Short mmCIF file of C-alpha atoms in Angstrom, two decimals:
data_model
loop_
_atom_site.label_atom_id
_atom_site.label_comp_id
_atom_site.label_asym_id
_atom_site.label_seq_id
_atom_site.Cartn_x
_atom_site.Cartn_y
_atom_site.Cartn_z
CA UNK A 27 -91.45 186.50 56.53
CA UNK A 28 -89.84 189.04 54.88
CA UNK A 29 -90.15 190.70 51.05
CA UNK A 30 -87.00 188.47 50.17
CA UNK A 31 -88.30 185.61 51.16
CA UNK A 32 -91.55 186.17 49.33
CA UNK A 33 -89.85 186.79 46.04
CA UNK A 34 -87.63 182.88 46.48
CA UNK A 35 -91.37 181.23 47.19
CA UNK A 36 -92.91 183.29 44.32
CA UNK A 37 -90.01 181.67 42.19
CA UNK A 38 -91.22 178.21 42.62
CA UNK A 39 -94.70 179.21 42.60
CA UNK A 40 -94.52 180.88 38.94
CA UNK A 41 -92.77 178.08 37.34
CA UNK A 42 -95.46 176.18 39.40
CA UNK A 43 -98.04 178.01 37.60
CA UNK A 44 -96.96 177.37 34.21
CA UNK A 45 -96.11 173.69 34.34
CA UNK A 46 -99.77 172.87 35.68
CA UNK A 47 -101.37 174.93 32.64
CA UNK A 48 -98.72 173.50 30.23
CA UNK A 49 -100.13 169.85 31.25
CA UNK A 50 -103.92 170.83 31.26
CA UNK A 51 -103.79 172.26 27.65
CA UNK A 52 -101.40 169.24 26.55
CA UNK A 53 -103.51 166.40 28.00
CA UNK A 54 -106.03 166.69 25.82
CA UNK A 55 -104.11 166.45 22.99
CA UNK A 56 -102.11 163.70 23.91
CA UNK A 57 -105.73 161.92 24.26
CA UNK A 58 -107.34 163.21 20.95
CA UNK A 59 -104.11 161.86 18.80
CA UNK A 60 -104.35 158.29 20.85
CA UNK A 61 -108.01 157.79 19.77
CA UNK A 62 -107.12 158.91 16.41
CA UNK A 63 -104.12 156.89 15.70
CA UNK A 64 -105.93 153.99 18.11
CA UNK A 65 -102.67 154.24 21.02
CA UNK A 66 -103.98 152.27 23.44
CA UNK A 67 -103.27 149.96 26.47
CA UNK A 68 -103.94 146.21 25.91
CA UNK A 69 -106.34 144.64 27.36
CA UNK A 70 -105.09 140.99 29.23
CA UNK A 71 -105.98 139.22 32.34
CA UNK A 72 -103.51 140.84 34.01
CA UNK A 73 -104.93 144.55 33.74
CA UNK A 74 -107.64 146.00 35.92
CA UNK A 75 -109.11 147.84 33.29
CA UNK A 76 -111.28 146.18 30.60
CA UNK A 77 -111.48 149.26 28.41
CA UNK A 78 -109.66 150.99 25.96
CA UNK A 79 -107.53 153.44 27.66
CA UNK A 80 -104.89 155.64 25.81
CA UNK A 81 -101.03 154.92 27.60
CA UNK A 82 -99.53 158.31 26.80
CA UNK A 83 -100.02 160.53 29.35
CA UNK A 84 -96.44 160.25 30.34
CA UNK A 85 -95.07 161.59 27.15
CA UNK A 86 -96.35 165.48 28.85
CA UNK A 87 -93.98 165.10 31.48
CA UNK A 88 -90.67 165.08 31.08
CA UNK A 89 -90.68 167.55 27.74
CA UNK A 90 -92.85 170.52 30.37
CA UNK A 91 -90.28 169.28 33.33
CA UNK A 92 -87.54 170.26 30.78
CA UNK A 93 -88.85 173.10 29.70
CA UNK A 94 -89.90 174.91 32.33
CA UNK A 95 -86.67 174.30 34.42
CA UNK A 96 -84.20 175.58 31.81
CA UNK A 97 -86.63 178.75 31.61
CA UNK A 98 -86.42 179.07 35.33
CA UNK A 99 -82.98 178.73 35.34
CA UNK A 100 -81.90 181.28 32.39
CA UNK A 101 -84.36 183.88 33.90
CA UNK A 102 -82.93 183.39 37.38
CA UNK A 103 -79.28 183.44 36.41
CA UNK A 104 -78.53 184.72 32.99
CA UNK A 105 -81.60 187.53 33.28
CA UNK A 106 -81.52 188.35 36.70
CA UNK A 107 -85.26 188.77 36.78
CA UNK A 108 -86.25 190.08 40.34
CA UNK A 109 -82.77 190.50 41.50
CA UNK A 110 -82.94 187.02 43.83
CA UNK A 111 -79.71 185.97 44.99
CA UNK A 112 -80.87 182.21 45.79
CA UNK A 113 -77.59 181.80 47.44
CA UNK A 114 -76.92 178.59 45.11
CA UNK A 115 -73.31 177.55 44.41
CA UNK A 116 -73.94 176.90 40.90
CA UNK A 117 -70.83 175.37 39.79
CA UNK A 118 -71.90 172.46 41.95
CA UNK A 119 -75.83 172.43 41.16
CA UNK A 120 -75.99 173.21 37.39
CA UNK A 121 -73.60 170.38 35.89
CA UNK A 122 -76.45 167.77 37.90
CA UNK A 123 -79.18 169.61 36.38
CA UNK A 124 -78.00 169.50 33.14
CA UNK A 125 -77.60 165.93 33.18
CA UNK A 126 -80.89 165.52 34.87
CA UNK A 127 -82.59 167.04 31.74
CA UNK A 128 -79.96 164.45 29.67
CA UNK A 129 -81.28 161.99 31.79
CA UNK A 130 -84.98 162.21 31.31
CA UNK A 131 -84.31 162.77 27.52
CA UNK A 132 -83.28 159.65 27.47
CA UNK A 133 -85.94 157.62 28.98
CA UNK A 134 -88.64 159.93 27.22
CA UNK A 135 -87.35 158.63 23.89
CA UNK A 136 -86.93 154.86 25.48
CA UNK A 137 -90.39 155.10 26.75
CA UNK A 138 -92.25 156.63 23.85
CA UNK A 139 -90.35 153.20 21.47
CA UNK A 140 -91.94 150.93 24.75
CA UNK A 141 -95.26 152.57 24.75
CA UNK A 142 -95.56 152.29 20.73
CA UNK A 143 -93.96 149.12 19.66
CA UNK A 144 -92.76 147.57 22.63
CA UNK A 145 -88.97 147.74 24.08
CA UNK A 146 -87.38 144.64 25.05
CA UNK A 147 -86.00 145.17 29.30
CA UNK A 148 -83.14 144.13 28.44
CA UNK A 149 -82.80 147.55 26.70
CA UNK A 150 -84.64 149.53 29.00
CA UNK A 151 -81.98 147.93 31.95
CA UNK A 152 -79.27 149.38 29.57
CA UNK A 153 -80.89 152.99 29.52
CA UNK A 154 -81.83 152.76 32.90
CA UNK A 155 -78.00 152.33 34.30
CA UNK A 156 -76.91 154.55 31.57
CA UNK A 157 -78.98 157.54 33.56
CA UNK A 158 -78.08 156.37 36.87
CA UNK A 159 -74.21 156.91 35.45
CA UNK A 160 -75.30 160.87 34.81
CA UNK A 161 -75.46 161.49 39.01
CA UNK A 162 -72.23 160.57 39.86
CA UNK A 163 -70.78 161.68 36.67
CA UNK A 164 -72.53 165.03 37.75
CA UNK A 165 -71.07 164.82 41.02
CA UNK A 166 -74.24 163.46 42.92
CA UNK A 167 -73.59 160.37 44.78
CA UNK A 168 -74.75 158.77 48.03
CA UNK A 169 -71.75 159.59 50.24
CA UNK A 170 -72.96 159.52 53.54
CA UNK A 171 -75.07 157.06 54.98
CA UNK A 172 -75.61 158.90 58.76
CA UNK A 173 -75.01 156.21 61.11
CA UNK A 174 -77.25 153.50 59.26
CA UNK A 175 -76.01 150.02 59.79
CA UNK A 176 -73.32 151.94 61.83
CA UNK A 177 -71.84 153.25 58.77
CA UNK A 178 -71.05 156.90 58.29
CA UNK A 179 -69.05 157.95 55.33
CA UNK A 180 -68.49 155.90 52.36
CA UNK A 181 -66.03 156.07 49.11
CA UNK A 182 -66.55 156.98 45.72
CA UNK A 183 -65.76 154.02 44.74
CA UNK A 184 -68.42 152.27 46.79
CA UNK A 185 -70.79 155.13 46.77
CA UNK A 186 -70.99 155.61 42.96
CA UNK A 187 -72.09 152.01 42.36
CA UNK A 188 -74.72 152.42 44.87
CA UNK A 189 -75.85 155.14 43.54
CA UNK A 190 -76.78 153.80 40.31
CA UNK A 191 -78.07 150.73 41.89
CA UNK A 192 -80.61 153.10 44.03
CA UNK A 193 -81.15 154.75 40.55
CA UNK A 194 -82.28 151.58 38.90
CA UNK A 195 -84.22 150.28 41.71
CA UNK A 196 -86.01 153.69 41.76
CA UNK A 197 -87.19 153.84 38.34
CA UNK A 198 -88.25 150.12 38.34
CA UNK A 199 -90.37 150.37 41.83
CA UNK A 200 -92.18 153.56 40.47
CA UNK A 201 -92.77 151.66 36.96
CA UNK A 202 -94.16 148.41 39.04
CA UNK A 203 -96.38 150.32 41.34
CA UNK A 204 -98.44 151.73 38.61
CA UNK A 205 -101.15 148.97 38.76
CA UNK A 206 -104.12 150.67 39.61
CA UNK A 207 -105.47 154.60 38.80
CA UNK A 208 -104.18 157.31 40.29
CA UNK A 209 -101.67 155.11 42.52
CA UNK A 210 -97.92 155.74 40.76
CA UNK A 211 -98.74 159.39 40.57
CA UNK A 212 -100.21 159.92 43.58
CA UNK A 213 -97.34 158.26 45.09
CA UNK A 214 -94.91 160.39 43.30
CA UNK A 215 -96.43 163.26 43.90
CA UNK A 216 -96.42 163.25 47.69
CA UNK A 217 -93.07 161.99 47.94
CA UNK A 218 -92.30 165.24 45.35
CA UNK A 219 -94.26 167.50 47.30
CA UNK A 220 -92.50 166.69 50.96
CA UNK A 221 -89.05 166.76 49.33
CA UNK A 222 -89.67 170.08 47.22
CA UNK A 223 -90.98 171.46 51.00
CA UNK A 224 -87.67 169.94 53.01
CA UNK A 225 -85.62 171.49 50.29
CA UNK A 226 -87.13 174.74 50.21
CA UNK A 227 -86.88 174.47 54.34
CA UNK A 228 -82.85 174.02 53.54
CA UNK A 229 -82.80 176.96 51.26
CA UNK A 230 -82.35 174.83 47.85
CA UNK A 231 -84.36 176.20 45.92
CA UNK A 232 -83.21 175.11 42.71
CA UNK A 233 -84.25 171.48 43.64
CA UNK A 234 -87.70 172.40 45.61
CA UNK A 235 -88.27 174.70 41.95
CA UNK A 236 -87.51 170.75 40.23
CA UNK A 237 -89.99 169.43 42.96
CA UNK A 238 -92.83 171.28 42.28
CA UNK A 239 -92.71 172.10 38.65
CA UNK A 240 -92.85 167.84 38.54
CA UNK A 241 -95.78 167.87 41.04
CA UNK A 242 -98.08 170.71 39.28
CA UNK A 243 -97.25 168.53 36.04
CA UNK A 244 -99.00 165.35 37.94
CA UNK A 245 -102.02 167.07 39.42
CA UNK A 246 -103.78 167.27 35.65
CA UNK A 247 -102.85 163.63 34.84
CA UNK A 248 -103.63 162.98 38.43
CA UNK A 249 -107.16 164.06 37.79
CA UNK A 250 -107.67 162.29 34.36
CA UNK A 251 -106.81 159.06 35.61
CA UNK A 252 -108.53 159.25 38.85
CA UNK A 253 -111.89 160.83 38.01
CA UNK A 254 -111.94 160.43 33.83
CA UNK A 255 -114.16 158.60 32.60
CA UNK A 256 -114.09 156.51 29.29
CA UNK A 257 -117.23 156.89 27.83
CA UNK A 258 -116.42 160.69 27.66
CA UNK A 259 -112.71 159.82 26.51
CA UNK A 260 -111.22 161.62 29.31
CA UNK A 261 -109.23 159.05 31.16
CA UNK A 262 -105.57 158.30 30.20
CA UNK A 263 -102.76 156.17 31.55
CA UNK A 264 -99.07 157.43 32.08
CA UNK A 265 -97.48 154.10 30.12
CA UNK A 266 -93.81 153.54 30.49
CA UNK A 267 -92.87 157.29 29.55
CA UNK A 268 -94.12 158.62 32.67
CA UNK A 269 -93.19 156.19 34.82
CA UNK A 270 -89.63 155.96 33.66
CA UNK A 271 -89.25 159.32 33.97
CA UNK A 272 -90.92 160.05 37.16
CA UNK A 273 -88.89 157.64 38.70
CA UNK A 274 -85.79 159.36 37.75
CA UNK A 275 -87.06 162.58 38.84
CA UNK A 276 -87.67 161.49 42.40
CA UNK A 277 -84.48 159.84 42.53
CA UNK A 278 -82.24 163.15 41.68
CA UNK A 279 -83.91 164.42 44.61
CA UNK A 280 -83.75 161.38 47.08
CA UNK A 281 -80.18 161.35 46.21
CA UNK A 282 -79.49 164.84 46.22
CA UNK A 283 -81.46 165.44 49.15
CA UNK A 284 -79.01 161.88 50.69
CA UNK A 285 -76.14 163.62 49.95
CA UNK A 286 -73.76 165.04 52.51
CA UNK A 287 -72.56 168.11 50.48
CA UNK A 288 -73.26 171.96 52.03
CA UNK A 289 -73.47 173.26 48.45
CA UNK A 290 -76.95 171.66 48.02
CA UNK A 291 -78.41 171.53 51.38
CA UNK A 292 -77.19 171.94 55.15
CA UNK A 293 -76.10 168.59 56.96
CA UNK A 294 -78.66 167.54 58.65
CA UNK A 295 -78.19 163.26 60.56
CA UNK A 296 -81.37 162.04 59.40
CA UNK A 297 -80.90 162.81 55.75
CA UNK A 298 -80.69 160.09 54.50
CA UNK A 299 -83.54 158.24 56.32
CA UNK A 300 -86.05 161.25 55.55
CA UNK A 301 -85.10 161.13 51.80
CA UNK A 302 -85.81 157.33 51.06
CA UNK A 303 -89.12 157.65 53.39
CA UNK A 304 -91.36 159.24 50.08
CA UNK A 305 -90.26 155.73 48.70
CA UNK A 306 -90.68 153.10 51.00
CA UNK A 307 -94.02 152.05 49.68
CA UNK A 308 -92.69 151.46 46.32
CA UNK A 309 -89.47 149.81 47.07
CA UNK A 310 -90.45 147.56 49.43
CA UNK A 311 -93.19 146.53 47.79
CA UNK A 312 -91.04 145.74 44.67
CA UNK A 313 -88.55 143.86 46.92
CA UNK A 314 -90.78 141.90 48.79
CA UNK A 315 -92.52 140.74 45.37
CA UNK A 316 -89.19 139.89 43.81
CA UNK A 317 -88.31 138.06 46.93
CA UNK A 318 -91.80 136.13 46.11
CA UNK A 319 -90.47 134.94 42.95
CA UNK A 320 -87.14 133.80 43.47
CA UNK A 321 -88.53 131.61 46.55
CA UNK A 322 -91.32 129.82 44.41
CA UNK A 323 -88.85 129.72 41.16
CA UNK A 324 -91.03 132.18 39.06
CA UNK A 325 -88.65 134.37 36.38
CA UNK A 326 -88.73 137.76 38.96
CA UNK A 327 -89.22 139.92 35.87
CA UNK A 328 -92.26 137.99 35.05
CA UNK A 329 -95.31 140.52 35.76
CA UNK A 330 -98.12 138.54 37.72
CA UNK A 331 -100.93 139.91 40.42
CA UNK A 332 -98.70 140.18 43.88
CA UNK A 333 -98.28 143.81 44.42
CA UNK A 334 -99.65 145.68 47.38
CA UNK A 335 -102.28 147.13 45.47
CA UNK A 336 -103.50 144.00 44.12
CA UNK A 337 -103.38 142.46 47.75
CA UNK A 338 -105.58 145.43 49.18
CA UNK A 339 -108.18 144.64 45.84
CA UNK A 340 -108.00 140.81 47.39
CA UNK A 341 -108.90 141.88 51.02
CA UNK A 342 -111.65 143.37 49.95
CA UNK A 343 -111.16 147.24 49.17
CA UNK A 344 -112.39 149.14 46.16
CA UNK A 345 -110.02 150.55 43.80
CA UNK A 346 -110.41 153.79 44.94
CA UNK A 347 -109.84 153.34 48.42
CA UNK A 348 -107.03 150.79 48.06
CA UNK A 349 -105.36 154.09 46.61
CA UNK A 350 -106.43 155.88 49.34
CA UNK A 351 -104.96 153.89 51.54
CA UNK A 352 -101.49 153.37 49.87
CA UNK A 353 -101.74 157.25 49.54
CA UNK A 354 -101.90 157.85 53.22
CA UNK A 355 -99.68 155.02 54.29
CA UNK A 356 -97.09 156.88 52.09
CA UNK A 357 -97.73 160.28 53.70
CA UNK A 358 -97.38 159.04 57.20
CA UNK A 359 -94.26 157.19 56.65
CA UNK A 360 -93.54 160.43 55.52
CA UNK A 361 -94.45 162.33 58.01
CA UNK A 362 -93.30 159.85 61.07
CA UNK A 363 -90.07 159.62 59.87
CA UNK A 364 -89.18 163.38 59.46
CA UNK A 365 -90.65 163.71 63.26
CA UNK A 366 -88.56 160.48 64.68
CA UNK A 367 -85.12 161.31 63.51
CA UNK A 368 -85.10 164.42 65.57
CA UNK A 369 -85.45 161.95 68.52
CA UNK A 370 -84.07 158.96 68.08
CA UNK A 371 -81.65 157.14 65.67
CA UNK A 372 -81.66 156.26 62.23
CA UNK A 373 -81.81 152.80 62.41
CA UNK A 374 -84.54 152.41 64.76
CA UNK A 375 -86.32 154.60 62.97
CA UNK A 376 -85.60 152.14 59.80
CA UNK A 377 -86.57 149.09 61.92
CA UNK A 378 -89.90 150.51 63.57
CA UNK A 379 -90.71 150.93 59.52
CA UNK A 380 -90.20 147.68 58.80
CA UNK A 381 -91.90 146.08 61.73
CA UNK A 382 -94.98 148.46 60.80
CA UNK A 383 -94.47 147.21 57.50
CA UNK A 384 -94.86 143.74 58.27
CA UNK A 385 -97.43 144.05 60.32
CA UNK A 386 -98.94 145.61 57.44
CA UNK A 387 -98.89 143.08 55.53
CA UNK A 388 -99.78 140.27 57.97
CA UNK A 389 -102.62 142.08 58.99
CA UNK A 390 -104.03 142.28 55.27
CA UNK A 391 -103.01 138.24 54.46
CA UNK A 392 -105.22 137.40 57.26
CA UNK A 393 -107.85 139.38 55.97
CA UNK A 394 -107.17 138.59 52.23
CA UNK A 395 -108.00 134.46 53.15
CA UNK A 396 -110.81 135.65 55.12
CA UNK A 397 -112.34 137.25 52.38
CA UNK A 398 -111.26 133.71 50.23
CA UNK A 399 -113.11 131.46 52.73
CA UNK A 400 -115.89 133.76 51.97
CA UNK A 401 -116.15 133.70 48.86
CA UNK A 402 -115.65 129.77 48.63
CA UNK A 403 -118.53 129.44 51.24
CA UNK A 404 -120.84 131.55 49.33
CA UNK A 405 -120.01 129.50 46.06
CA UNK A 406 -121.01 126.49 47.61
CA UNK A 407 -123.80 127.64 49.09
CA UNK A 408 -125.08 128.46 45.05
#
């Protein structure tokens, strides 16, 4: 590895740096002003937690994202500091990083109204498709979808919609998934972490700089949620704010990273495949649950106690190592799927997912009525 490459992995690792030590020192002031001013999550039947927990951990993210990028940015471009050429055609990257930053502006200020006095979803549909708009509008679409379903390249006008569909779907499967600690940021923050490393492996550095700065921003929260406790006042959730905005941070890069364009990345045939993998937990988790309530006639919006995580609590598992689980589940999808596209094709590699999938979940139904039978058979022993 030579000096110049050094100085491009020292660039990610400064802004790095900063965004984690941004989000430890704000953290704790998010949490003092939500015990003042009483900001907390309700308590219902629904909820794991029967405490008072403050929701606004999320409102550190996207405002140190923001930040930190644009400072990248200027110093890298308009200051020149170190001299790095990062090789970046930035009339093509920029104009989607601009919007990005529009982008999570947008559900920062639709997520702080949710988190304080409630947002009806009607709205938060409206800002939701409003942000998917920004990519293509940007010039980030899904063009390409390598051979999947035997389809190669697509048109703008098909790709565009899709785009915003993916968008949409995104933001909603990272928002749904956060049902137990530590589970929608963990999630998000391997998925982050192996995209910011393929990018950084392509030479876009811009992106992998996005990546990480969102990752070292999670790793405080991460902590708080996981391993704070209440009686200290030291835990905190990430409420709609983060999750909104997470959501649409990881899907710039899915999409980005989807994208057949050699001004972001080099083409590489499992592109596509490798970018969605950091987010097959989520969205077919969300899909299967929606598919739940449309077959027994529930509204599908209607939030009730099917998820994954809430199926893992059923079998058996402890909170913590349900999220363990999910955790490493997501990192070997991960992992498995950048490995099989070198070897074989994209949609195998799609259907040996789903099988293991299913078998997934057939494997923890079984043991989730086990567990039932138990229970009933101890009750009637009493």
């Amino acid at each position: 590895m030579n000096s110049l490459e050094l100085m491009k992995y020292g660039t990610v690792l400064l802004p790095f740096l900063c965004a984690m030590l941004l989000s430890w020192g704000m953290l704790p002031y998010i949490l003092l002003i939500s015990y003042r001013k009483r900001l907390f999550d309700p308590v219902d039947s629904r909820k794991l937690h029967q405490h008072i927990v403050p929701r606004l951990g999320g409102v550190a993210f996207a405002p140190i994202q923001c930040c930190i990028l644009v400072i990248t940015f200027v110093s890298l471009y308009k200051l020149n500091i170190g001299n790095i050429d990062l090789q970046v055609a930035s009339w093509i990257i920029l104009p989607s990083m601009a919007l990005l930053v529009c982008g999570l502006v947008i559900l920062f200020m639709i997520g702080i109204g949710d988190d304080l006095i409630g947002v009806s979803y009607k709205w938060k549909f409206v800002a939701q498709i409003m942000v998917g708009c920004l990519l293509p509008l940007s010039g980030v679409w899904i063009n390409d979808l390598y051979g999947l379903g035997f389809v190669i390249g697509i048109p703008a006008w098909l790709g565009m919609p899709l785009t915003v569909f993916v968008v949409v779907l995104i933001i909603n499967a990272i928002n749904l998934i956060d049902g137990i600690d530590g589970l929608c940021s963990g999630v998000v923050t391997i998925g982050l972490a192996v995209l910011g490393a393929l990018f950084a492996y392509y030479g876009a550095w811009l992106h992998a700089i996005f990546a990480f700065i969102t990752v070292a921003v999670l790793l405080p929260f991460f902590y708080l949620n996981v391993f704070g406790t209440t009686r200290r006042r030291r835990r905190i959730f990430m409420g709609d704010t983060g999750s909104m905005t997470l959501g649409f941070s990881i899907a710039f890069l899915v999409v980005s990273f989807s994208m057949n364009n050699h001004f972001i990345k080099p083409f590489s045939d499992g592109a596509i495949v490798v970018a969605f993998s950091t987010l097959i937990v989520p969205v077919l988790d969300v899909a299967r649950v929606m598919f739940v309530r449309w077959r027994i006639g529930k509204p599908i919006f209607k939030p009730d106690r099917n998820h994954l995580h809430h199926k893992l609590l059923r079998a058996g598992l402890s909170r913590h190592s349900a999220l363990l689980f999910i955790l490493l589940m997501t990192l070997l999808f991960c992992l498995f799927n950048i490995v099989a596209v070198r070897y074989i094709s994209n949609n195998l590699v799609v259907l040996v997912d789903l099988l293991f999938w299913g078998g997934f979940h057939y494997l923890f139904n079984l043991l989730e009525k086990r567990q039932l039978i138990a229970r009933l058979q101890l009750f009637i022993n009493l």
